[in-house]
């Protein structure tokens, strides 16, 4: 194995609930009606995809670009007050980066990935947002692009994920996948059965062989 690629939301930042709360509040403020499946449907989507989803499936009365920009602005405000880094995540990434090239492959917009890296100062030379790809997770595109920029074969990469769509994306990319299941939005059991499951991100450095 030659590299480790991390998801961001739910793996390094406890942000899935923040995204969910902001999207729901924003949607309702702009004429939308939240559906029972909306939260899980949007997990892993790229920014253009979930912006369009808010309009077409939730009923937000804005353009997709206006919807995504509005939500991202609210997330930036929330992060400026408190960046919810998961305990042990920064130390885990530093420990892994001492042994492997590392990257981030995230559905988060690039501006929010930059906020995370600026605040933590982590040595992550490659950070890819699915905004740069044709499709978000569960498509493997963002993982394949991250591996390409690292100059490493996908088959030689570990991927660290927390959600159903993220795990499916990393598996589809042909990577060795480690799951740190999101306690708020647990991944599907059939997907977890295909990967190695860790109890916390702090366990990651010791799990890499």
Short mmCIF file of N, CA, C and O in Angstrom, two decimals, residues 167 171 177 179 181 187-197:
data_model
loop_
_atom_site.label_atom_id
_atom_site.label_comp_id
_atom_site.label_asym_id
_atom_site.label_seq_id
_atom_site.Cartn_x
_atom_site.Cartn_y
_atom_site.Cartn_z
N UNK A 167 -18.48 4.98 1.18
CA UNK A 167 -17.91 3.64 1.14
C UNK A 167 -18.09 3.01 -0.24
O UNK A 167 -17.17 2.38 -0.78
N UNK A 171 -15.02 1.81 -2.70
CA UNK A 171 -15.00 0.42 -3.19
C UNK A 171 -15.01 0.39 -4.71
O UNK A 171 -14.27 -0.38 -5.34
N UNK A 177 -10.72 -0.33 1.77
CA UNK A 177 -11.55 0.65 2.45
C UNK A 177 -11.66 0.34 3.94
O UNK A 177 -11.92 -0.80 4.35
N UNK A 179 -13.72 1.75 7.32
CA UNK A 179 -14.90 2.54 7.70
C UNK A 179 -14.81 2.95 9.15
O UNK A 179 -14.48 2.15 10.03
N UNK A 181 -17.74 4.28 11.03
CA UNK A 181 -19.16 4.56 10.79
C UNK A 181 -19.65 5.81 11.50
O UNK A 181 -19.33 6.05 12.67
N UNK A 187 -23.91 3.71 8.25
CA UNK A 187 -23.90 3.16 6.88
C UNK A 187 -24.72 1.87 6.80
O UNK A 187 -24.96 1.20 7.81
N UNK A 188 -25.09 1.53 5.59
CA UNK A 188 -25.84 0.30 5.34
C UNK A 188 -25.01 -0.92 5.71
O UNK A 188 -23.81 -0.97 5.42
N UNK A 189 -25.63 -1.89 6.33
CA UNK A 189 -24.91 -3.08 6.80
C UNK A 189 -24.30 -3.87 5.65
O UNK A 189 -23.21 -4.43 5.80
N UNK A 190 -24.97 -3.92 4.51
CA UNK A 190 -24.41 -4.70 3.40
C UNK A 190 -23.13 -4.07 2.86
O UNK A 190 -22.25 -4.78 2.36
N UNK A 191 -23.00 -2.76 2.99
CA UNK A 191 -21.77 -2.09 2.56
C UNK A 191 -20.68 -2.28 3.62
O UNK A 191 -19.52 -2.54 3.29
N UNK A 192 -21.04 -2.16 4.89
CA UNK A 192 -20.06 -2.37 5.96
C UNK A 192 -19.47 -3.77 5.90
O UNK A 192 -18.31 -3.97 6.28
N UNK A 193 -20.25 -4.73 5.44
CA UNK A 193 -19.76 -6.11 5.36
C UNK A 193 -18.62 -6.27 4.36
O UNK A 193 -17.89 -7.26 4.40
N UNK A 194 -18.43 -5.27 3.49
CA UNK A 194 -17.40 -5.35 2.46
C UNK A 194 -16.10 -4.64 2.84
O UNK A 194 -15.15 -4.65 2.06
N UNK A 195 -16.07 -4.03 4.02
CA UNK A 195 -14.92 -3.21 4.40
C UNK A 195 -14.46 -3.56 5.81
O UNK A 195 -15.13 -4.31 6.54
N UNK A 196 -13.32 -3.02 6.21
CA UNK A 196 -12.86 -3.18 7.59
C UNK A 196 -13.42 -2.04 8.42
O UNK A 196 -13.31 -0.87 8.03
N UNK A 197 -14.00 -2.34 9.56
CA UNK A 197 -14.67 -1.34 10.39
C UNK A 197 -13.81 -1.02 11.61
O UNK A 197 -13.36 -1.92 12.32
#
